[in-house]
Coordinates of C-alpha atoms and ligand atoms in Angstrom, one line a residue:
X287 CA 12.7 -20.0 0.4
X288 CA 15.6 -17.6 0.8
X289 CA 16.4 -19.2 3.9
X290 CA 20.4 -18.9 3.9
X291 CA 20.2 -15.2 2.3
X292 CA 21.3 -12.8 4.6
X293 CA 19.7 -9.5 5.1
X294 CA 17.3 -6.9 6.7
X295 CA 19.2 -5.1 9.5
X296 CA 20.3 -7.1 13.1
X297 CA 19.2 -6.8 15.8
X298 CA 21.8 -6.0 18.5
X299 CA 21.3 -8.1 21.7
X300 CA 23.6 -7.7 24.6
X301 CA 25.2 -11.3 23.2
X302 CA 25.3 -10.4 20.3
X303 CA 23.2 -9.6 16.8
X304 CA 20.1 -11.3 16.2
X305 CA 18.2 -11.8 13.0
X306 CA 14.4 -11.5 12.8
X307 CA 12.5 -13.5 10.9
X308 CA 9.0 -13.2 9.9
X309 CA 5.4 -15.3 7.9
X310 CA 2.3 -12.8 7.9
X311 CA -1.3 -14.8 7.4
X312 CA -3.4 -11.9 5.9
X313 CA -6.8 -12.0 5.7
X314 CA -8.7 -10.2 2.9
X315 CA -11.8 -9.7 2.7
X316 CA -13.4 -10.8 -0.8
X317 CA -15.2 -7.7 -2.9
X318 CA -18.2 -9.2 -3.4
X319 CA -22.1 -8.2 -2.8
X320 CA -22.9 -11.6 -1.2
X321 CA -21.4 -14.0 1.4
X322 CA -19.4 -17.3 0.4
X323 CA -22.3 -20.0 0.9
X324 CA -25.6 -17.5 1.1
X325 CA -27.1 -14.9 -0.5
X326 CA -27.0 -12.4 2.3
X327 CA -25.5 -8.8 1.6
X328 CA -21.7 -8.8 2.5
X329 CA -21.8 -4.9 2.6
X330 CA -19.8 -3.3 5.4
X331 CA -21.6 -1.4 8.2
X332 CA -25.5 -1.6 8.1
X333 CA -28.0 -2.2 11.2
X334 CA -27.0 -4.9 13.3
X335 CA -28.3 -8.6 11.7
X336 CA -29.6 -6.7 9.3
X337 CA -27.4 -9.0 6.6
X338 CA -28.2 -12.1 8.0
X339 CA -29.6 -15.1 6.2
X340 CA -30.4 -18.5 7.5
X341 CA -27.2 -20.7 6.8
X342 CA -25.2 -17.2 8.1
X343 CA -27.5 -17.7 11.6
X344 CA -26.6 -21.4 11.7
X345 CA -29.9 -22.7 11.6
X346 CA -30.8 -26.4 11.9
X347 CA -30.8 -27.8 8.4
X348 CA -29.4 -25.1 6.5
X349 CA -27.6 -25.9 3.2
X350 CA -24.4 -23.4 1.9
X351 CA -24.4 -22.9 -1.9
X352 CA -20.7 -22.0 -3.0
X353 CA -21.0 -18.2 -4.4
X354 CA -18.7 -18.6 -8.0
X355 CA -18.0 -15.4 -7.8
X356 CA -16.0 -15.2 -4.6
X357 CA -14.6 -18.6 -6.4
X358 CA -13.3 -16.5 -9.2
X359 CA -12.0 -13.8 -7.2
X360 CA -9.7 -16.2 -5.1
X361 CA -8.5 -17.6 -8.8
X362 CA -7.8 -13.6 -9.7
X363 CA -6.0 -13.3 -6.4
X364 CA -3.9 -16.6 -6.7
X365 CA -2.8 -15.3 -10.4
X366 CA -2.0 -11.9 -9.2
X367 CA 0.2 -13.5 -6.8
X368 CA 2.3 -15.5 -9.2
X369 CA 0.7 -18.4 -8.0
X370 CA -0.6 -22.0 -8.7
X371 CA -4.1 -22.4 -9.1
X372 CA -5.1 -25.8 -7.7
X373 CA -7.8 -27.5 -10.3
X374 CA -9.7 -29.4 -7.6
X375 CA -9.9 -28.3 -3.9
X376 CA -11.8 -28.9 -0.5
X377 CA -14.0 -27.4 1.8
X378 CA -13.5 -28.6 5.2
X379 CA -15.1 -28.0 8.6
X380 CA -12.9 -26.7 11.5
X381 CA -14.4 -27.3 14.5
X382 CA -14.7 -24.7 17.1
X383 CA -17.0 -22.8 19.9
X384 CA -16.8 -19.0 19.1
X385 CA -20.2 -17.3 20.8
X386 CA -20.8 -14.9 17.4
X387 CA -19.9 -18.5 14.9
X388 CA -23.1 -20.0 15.6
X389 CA -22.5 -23.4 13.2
X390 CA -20.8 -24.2 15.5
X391 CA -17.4 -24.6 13.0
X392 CA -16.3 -22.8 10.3
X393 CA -16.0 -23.8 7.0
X394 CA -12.5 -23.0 5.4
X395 CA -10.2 -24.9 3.1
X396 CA -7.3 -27.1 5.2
X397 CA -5.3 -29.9 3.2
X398 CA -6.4 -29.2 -0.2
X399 CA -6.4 -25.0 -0.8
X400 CA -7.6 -23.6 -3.6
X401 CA -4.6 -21.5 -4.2
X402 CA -0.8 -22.8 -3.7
X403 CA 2.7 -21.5 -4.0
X404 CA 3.4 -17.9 -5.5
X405 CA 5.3 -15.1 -5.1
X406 CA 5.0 -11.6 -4.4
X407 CA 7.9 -8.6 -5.5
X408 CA 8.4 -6.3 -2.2
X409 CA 9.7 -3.5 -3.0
X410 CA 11.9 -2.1 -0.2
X411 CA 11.6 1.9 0.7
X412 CA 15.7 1.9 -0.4
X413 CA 14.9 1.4 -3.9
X414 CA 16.0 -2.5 -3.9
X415 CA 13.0 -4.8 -3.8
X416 CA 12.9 -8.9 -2.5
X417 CA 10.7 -11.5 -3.1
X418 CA 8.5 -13.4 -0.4
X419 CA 7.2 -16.9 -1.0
X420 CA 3.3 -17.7 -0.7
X421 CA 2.4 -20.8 0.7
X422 CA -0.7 -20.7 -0.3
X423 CA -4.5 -18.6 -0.1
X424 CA -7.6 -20.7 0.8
X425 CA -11.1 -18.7 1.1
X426 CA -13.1 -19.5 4.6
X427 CA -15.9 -17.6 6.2
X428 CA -15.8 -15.0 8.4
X429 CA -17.3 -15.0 12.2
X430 CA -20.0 -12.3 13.6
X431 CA -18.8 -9.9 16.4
X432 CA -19.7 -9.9 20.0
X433 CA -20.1 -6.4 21.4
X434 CA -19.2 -6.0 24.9
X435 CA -19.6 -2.4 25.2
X436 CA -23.7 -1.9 24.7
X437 CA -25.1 -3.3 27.9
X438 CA -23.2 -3.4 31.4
X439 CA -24.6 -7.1 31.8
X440 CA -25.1 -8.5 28.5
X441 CA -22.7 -9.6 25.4
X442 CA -24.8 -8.2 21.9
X443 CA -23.4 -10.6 19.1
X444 CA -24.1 -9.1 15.3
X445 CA -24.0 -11.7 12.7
X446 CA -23.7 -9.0 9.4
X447 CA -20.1 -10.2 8.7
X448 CA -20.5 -14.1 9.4
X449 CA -20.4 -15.9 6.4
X450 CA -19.3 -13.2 4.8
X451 CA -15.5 -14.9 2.4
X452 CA -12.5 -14.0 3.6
X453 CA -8.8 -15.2 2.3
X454 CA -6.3 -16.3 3.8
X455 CA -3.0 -15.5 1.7
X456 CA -0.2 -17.4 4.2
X457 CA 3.5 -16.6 3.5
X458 CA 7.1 -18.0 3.6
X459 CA 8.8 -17.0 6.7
X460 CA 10.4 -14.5 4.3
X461 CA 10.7 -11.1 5.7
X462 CA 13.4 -10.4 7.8
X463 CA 12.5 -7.0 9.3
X464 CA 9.6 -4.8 10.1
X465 CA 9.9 -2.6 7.0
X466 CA 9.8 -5.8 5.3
X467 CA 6.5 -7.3 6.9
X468 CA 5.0 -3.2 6.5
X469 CA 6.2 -3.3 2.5
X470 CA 4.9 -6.8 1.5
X471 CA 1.7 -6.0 3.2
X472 CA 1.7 -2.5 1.6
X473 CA 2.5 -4.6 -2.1
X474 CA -0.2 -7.3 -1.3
X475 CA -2.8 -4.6 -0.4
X476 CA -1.6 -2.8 -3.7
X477 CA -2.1 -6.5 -5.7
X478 CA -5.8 -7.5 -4.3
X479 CA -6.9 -3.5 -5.2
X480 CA -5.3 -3.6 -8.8
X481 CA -6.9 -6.9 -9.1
X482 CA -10.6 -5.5 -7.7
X483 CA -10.4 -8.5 -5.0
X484 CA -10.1 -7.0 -1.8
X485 CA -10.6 -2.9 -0.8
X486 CA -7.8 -3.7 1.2
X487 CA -9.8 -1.1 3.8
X488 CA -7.3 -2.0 7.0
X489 CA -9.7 0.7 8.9
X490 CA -12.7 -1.4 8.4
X491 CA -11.0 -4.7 8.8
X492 CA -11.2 -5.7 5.3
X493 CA -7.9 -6.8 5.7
X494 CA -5.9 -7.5 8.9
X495 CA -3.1 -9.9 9.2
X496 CA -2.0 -12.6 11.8
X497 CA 2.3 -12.0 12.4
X498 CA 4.4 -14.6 13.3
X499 CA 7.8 -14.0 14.2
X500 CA 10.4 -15.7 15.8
X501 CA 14.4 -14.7 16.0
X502 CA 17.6 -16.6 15.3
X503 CA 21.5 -16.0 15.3
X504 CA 22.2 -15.3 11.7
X505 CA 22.1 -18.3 9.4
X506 CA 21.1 -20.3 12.2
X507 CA 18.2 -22.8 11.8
X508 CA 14.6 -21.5 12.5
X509 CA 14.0 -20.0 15.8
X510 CA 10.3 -21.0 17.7
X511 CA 7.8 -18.4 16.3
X512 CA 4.8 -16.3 18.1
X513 CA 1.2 -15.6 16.5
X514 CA 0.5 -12.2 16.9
X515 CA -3.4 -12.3 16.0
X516 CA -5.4 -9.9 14.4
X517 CA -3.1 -6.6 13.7
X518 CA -5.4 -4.3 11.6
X519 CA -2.7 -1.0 10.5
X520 CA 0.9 -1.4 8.6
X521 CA 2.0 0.3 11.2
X522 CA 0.6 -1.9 14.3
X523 CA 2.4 -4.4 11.9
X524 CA 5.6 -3.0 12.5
X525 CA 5.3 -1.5 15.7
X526 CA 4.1 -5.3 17.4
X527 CA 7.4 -6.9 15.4
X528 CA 9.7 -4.7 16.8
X529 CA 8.3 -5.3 20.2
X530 CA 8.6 -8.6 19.8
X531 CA 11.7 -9.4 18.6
X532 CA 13.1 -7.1 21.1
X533 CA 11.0 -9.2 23.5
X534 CA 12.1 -12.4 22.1
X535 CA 16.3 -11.7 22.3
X536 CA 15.4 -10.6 26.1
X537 CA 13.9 -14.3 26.8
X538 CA 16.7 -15.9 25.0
X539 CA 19.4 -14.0 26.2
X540 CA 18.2 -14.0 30.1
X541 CA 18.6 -17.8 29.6
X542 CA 14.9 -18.7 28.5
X543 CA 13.6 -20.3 25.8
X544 CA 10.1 -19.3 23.9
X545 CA 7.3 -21.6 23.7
X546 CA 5.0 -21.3 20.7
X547 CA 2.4 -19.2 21.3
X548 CA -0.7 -16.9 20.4
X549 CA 0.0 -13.3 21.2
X550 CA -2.6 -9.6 20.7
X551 CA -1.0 -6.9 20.7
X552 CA -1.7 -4.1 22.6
X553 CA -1.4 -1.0 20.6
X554 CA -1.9 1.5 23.1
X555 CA 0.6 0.1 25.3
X556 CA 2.9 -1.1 22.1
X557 CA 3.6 -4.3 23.4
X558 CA 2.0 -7.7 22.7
X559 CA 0.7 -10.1 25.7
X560 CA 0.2 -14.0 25.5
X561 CA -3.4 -15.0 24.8
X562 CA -2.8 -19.1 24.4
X563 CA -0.2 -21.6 24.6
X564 CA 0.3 -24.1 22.2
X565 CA -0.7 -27.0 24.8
X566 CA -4.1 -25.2 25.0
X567 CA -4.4 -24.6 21.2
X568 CA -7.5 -26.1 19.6
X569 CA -7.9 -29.5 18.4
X570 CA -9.8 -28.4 15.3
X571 CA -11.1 -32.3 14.0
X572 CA -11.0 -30.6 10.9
X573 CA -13.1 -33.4 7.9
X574 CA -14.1 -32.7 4.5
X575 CA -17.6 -30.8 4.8
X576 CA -20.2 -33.0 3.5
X577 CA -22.7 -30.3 2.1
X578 CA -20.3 -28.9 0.0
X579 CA -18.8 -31.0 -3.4
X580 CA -14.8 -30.5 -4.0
X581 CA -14.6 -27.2 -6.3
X582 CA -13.2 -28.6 -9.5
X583 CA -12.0 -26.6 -12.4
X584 CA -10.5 -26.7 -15.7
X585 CA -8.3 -24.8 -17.8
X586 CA -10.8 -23.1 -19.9
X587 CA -12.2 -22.0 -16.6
X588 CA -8.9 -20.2 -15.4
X589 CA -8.1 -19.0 -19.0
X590 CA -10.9 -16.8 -18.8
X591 CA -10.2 -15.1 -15.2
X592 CA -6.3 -14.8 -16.6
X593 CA -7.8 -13.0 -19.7
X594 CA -9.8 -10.2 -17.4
X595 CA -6.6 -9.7 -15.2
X596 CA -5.3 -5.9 -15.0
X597 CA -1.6 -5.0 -15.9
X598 CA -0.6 -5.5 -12.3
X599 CA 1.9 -3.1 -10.3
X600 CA 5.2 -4.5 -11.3
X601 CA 4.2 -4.7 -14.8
X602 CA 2.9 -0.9 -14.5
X603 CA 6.3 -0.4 -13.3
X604 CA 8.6 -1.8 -15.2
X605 CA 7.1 0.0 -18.0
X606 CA 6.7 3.1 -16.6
X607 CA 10.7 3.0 -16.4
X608 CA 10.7 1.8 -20.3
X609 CA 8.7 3.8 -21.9
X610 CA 8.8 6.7 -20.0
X611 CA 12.3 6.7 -18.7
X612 CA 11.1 7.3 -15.2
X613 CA 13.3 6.3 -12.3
X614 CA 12.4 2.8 -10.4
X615 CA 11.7 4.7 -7.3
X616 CA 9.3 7.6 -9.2
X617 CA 7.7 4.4 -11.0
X618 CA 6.6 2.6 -7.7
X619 CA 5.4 6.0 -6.2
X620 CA 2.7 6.1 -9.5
X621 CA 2.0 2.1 -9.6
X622 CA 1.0 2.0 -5.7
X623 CA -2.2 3.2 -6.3
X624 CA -4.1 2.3 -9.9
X625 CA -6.0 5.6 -10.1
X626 CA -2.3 7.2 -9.6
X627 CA -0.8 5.6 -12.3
X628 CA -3.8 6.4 -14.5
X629 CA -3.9 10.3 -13.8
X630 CA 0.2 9.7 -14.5
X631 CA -0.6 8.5 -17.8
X632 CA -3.5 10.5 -18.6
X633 CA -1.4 13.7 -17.9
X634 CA 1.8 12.2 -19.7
X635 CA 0.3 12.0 -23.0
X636 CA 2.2 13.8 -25.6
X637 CA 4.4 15.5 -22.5
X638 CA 7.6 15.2 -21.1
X639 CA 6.8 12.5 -18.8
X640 CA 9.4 13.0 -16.2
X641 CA 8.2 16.6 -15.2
X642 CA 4.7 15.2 -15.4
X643 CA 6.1 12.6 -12.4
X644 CA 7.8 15.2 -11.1
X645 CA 4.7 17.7 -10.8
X646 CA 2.3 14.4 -9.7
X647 CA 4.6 13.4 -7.0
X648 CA 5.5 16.9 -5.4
X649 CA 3.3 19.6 -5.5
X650 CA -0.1 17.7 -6.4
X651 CA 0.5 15.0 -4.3
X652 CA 1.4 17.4 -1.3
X653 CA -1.5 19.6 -2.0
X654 CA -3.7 16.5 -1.8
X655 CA -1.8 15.2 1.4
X656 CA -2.7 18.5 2.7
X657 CA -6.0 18.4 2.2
X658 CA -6.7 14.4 2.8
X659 CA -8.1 14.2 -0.7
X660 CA -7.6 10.9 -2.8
X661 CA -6.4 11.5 -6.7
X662 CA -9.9 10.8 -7.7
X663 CA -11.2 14.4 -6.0
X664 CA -8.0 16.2 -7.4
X665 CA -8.7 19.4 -8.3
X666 CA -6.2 19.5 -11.1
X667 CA -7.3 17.4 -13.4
X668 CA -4.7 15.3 -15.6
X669 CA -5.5 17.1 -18.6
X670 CA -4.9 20.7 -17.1
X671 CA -1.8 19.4 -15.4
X672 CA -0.8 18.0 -18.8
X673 CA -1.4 20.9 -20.2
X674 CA 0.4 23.3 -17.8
X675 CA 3.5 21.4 -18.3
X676 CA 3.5 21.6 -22.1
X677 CA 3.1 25.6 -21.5
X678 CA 6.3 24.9 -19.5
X679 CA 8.4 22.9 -22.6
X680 CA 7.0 25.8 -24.6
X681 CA 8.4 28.5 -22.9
X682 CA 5.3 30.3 -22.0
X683 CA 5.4 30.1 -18.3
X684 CA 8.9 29.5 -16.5
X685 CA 9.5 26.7 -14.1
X686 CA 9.6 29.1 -11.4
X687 CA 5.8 30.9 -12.7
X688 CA 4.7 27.4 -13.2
X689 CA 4.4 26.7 -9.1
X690 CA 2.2 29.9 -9.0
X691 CA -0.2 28.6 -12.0
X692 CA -0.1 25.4 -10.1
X693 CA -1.7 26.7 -7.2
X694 CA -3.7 28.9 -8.3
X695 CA -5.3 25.8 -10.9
X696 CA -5.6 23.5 -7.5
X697 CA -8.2 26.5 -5.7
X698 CA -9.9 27.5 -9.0
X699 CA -10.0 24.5 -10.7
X700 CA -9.3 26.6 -14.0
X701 CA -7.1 25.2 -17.3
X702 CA -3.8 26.5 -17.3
X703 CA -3.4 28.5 -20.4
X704 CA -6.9 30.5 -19.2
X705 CA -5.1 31.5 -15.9
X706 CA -2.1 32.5 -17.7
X707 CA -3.4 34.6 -20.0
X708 CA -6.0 36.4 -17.9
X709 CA -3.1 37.4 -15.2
X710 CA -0.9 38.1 -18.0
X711 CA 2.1 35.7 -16.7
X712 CA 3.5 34.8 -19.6
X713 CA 6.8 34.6 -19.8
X714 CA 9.1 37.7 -21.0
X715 CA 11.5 36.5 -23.6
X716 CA 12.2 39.4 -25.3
X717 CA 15.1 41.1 -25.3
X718 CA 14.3 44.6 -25.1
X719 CA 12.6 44.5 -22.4
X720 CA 14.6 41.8 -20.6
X721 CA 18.0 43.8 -21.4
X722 CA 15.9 47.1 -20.6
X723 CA 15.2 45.7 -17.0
X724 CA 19.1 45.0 -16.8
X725 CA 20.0 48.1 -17.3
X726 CA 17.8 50.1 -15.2
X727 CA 18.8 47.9 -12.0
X728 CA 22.4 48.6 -13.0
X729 CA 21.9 52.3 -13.2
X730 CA 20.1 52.3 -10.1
X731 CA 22.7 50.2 -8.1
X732 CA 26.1 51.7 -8.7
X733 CA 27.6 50.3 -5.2
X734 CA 26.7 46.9 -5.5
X735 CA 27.9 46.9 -9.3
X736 CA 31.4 48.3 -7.7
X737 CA 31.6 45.2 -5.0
X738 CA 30.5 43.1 -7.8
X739 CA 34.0 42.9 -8.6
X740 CA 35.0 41.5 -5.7
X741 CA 32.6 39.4 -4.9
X742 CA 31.1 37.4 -8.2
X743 CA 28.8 35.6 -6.3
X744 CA 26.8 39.1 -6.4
X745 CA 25.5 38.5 -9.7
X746 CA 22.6 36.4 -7.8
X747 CA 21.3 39.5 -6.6
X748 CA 21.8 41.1 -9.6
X749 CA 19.5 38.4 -11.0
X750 CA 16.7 38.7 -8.4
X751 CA 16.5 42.5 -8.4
X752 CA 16.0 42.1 -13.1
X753 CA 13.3 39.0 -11.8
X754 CA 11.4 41.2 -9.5
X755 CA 11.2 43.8 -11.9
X756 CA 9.9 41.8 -14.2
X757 CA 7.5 40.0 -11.9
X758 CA 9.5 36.6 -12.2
X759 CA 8.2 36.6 -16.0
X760 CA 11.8 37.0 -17.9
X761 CA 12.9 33.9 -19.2
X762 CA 15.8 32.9 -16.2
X763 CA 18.0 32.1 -19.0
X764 CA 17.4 35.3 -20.9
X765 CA 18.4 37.2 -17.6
X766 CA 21.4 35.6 -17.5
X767 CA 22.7 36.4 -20.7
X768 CA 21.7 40.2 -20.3
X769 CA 23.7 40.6 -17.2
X770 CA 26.6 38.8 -18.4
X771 CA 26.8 41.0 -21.6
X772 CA 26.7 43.9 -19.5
X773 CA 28.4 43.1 -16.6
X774 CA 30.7 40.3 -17.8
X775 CA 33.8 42.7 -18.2
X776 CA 33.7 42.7 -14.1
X777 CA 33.3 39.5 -13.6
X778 CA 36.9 38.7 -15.3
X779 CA 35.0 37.1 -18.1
Ligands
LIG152 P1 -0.8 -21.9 11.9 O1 -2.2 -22.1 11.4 O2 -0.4 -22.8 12.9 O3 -0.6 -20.5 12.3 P2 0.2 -21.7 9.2 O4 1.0 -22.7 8.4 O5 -1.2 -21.4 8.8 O6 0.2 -22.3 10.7 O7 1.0 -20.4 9.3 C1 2.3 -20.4 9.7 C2 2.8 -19.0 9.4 O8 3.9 -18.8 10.3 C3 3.3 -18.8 8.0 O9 3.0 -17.5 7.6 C4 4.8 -19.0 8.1 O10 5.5 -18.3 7.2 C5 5.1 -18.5 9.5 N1 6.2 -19.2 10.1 C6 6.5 -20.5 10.2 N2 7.6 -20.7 10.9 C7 8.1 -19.5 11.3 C8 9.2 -19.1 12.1 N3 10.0 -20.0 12.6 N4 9.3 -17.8 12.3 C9 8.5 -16.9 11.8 N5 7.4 -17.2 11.1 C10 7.2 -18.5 10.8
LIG153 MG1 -2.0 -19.1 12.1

């Protein structure tokens, strides 16, 4: 734990500044067409208990059967994150009444997880990154939902998501700030999608994450920390730490103390309100479940799951800076997503691979911003865009043509060297022409060539007037030279 390390910002209090400190318990949703103990769909969506089987409905005598593949997908997860895989570990039943769990308890994993301690690289939006501790990830099954808004009288309950595995990745009480919490949730969601474990679909609830925060005078020992259940957006994350925290110095500083608790919050009103103490927390009389043997595994077993694991984000990164000499921050903007760093690749091939990052994460990626479109429905594909910027190291089009071709590529879908070509834009180099251009401005602008004299800065204009003449095609450079040659003498040069 970087317990002593200082920093994140403080918080100011009227006493004083106050540090934050925070543990997030995600839950992710494992990819996976059936449940964790039947062989019910685990789709999203679809008609109400229409995805129901018999051990899902809690039927007397009903027998779970593990599902190895939501097995293996934990292992993936734990070795994405760093962490130690636990060669032998336990189901247990924790006992509760939920009116859409209809076992009656829920199976999960308690003393003896499946996965133990990692770590997980945050990288911070200031370029530095940190690492958070995991503590460990144990795989459990989901509950149903009760629907209170069908019937004025009546609760519906839909069982299509119980049973379905979930895991729980629990954290170090590492992050010290909301942009913290928001990044390592934003790194984990980036880990379990590389990995193929979780969509990490926060809209859909695939994963959603319990916050616990607490506050402390810098360096001081651990403060008491409050549950914040349930917060499905990064930016709920944030929003219900900074309300807390805030809420949490107030307490304190009016002369209170805070009493563990469980919290929701609120996110229309931004704030979060207690929903149980500790004293009334559960008594779970969690046990070993008896239908279920301990999962044990051996090496061989975790060999192969390590041999299927993707080059993961920081690895992408890392040699994204390497090889392509791309800066750390324009690597992590290409890693977050894996498709992104493909189309990067893809269109880097052969190509000066910092305007390639340059042209991915401006104008493409604000075209598909505009337009709500993933990379995957780009219109440009990587090849064109590839290609477009090799017509630029060329010299066939100019930087300047180049955003034109861009555009007009992202409405047509058309290759680049088609486009230019057909609208003749290539780009004037030649010097008759070019010098030509120069001197027909000059002739035509004898008062501004007089004040260029004075004012040297002129030559800008000088520069636009050739440009538009030329329809922006003159090679920039070419320009320059022209005017200099011909107007140099005024310029004291
Ligand atoms: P519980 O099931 O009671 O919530 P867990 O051990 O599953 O307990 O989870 C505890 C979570 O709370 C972890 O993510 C941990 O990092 C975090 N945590 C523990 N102590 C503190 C604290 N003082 N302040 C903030 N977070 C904390
Ligand atoms: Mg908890």
């Amino acid at each position: 734990m970087s317990e002593s390390k200082m920093r994140g910002k403080l918080i100011e209090g009227v006493t004083g500044s106050w540090e934050v400190v925070i543990g997030l318990e995600v839950h992710a949703q494992v990819l996976s067409n059936a449940k964790l103990f039947s062989g019910a769909s685990a789709a999203y969506g679809g008609a109400p208990n229409s995805h129901v089987s018999l051990v899902d409905a809690g039927m007397p005598g009903m027998l779970p059967v593990i599902n190895e593949y939501c097995v293996e997908q934990a292992v993936r997860t734990g070795l994405g994150l760093n962490a130690q895989i636990n060669k032998v570990s336990v189901f247990d039943r924790k006992n509760y009444f939920y009116p859409d769990l209809p076992q009656g308890y829920q199976i999960s994993q308690f003393k003896q997880p499946i996965v133990g301690e990692g770590v997980v690289v945050v990288d911070l939006p200031g370029g530095e990154s940190v690492e958070v501790g995991i503590e460990r990830l144990h795989l459990e099954q989901d509950a149903g939902k009760s629907l209170h808004d069908q019937d004025p009288n009546a609760t519906f309950v839909d069982l299509n998501r119980s049973g379905v595995a979930l895991m729980e990745i629990v954290s170090r009480p590492d992050m010290r700030s909301s942009e913290e919490a928001a990044a390592y949730l934003k790194k984990l969601r980036a880990i379990v999608r590389y990995l193929g474990t979780c969509d990490g679909n926060m809209d859909e609830g695939s994963m959603r994450a319990d916050v616990n925060v607490s506050v402390r005078r810098p360096g001081a020992a651990l403060g008491t920390r409050c549950e914040i259940k349930n917060v499905n957006s990064m930016r709920f994350v944030a929003q219900a730490i900074e309300y807390e925290a805030r809420r949490q110095i107030d307490v304190l500083e009016g002369g209170g103390s805070i009493h563990q608790e469980t919290r929701l919050f609120d996110n229309k009103a931004g704030v979060t309100r207690p929903m149980r103490s500790k004293e009334e927390a559960h008594d779970y009389r969690y046990f070993p479940d008896p239908d279920l043997l301990p999962l044990e595994f051996d090496d061989a077993f975790i060999a192969r799951i390590k041999a299927t694991l993707p080059e993961l984000p920081d690895a992408k990164k890392a040699r994204f800076v390497s090889e392509y000499g791309l800066s750390p921050y324009d690597a992590g903007v290409l890693v977050a997503e894996r498709e992104i760093a493909a189309y990067f690749e893809a269109a880097a091939k052969g190509r000066d691979a910092k305007a390639v990052a340059n042209w991915v994460t401006g104008d493409l990626f604000a075209a598909l911003n505009r337009d709500g479109k993933p990379i995957g429905e780009s219109p440009v594909s990587a090849d064109a865009l590839g290609e477009m910027v090799g017509l630029i190291g060329d010299g066939t089009i100019s930087g300047r043509i180049a955003k034109d071709v861009f555009v007009i590529m992202y409405e047509t879908g058309e290759r680049p060297a088609k486009i230019v070509e057909e609208r003749g834009l290539r780009q004037v180099t030649d010097t008759g022409a070019i010098s030509a251009a120069v001197d027909e401005v000059i002739a035509s602008n004898p008062a501004k060539v007089e004040e260029l004299a004075k004012k040297p800065k002129l030559i800008g204009w000088f520069v636009g007037e050739v440009m538009k003449k030329t329809q922006g095609k003159a090679n920039p450079q070419a320009v320059n030279e022209a005017l200099k040659a011909k107007l140099g003498h005024l310029l004291g040069e």
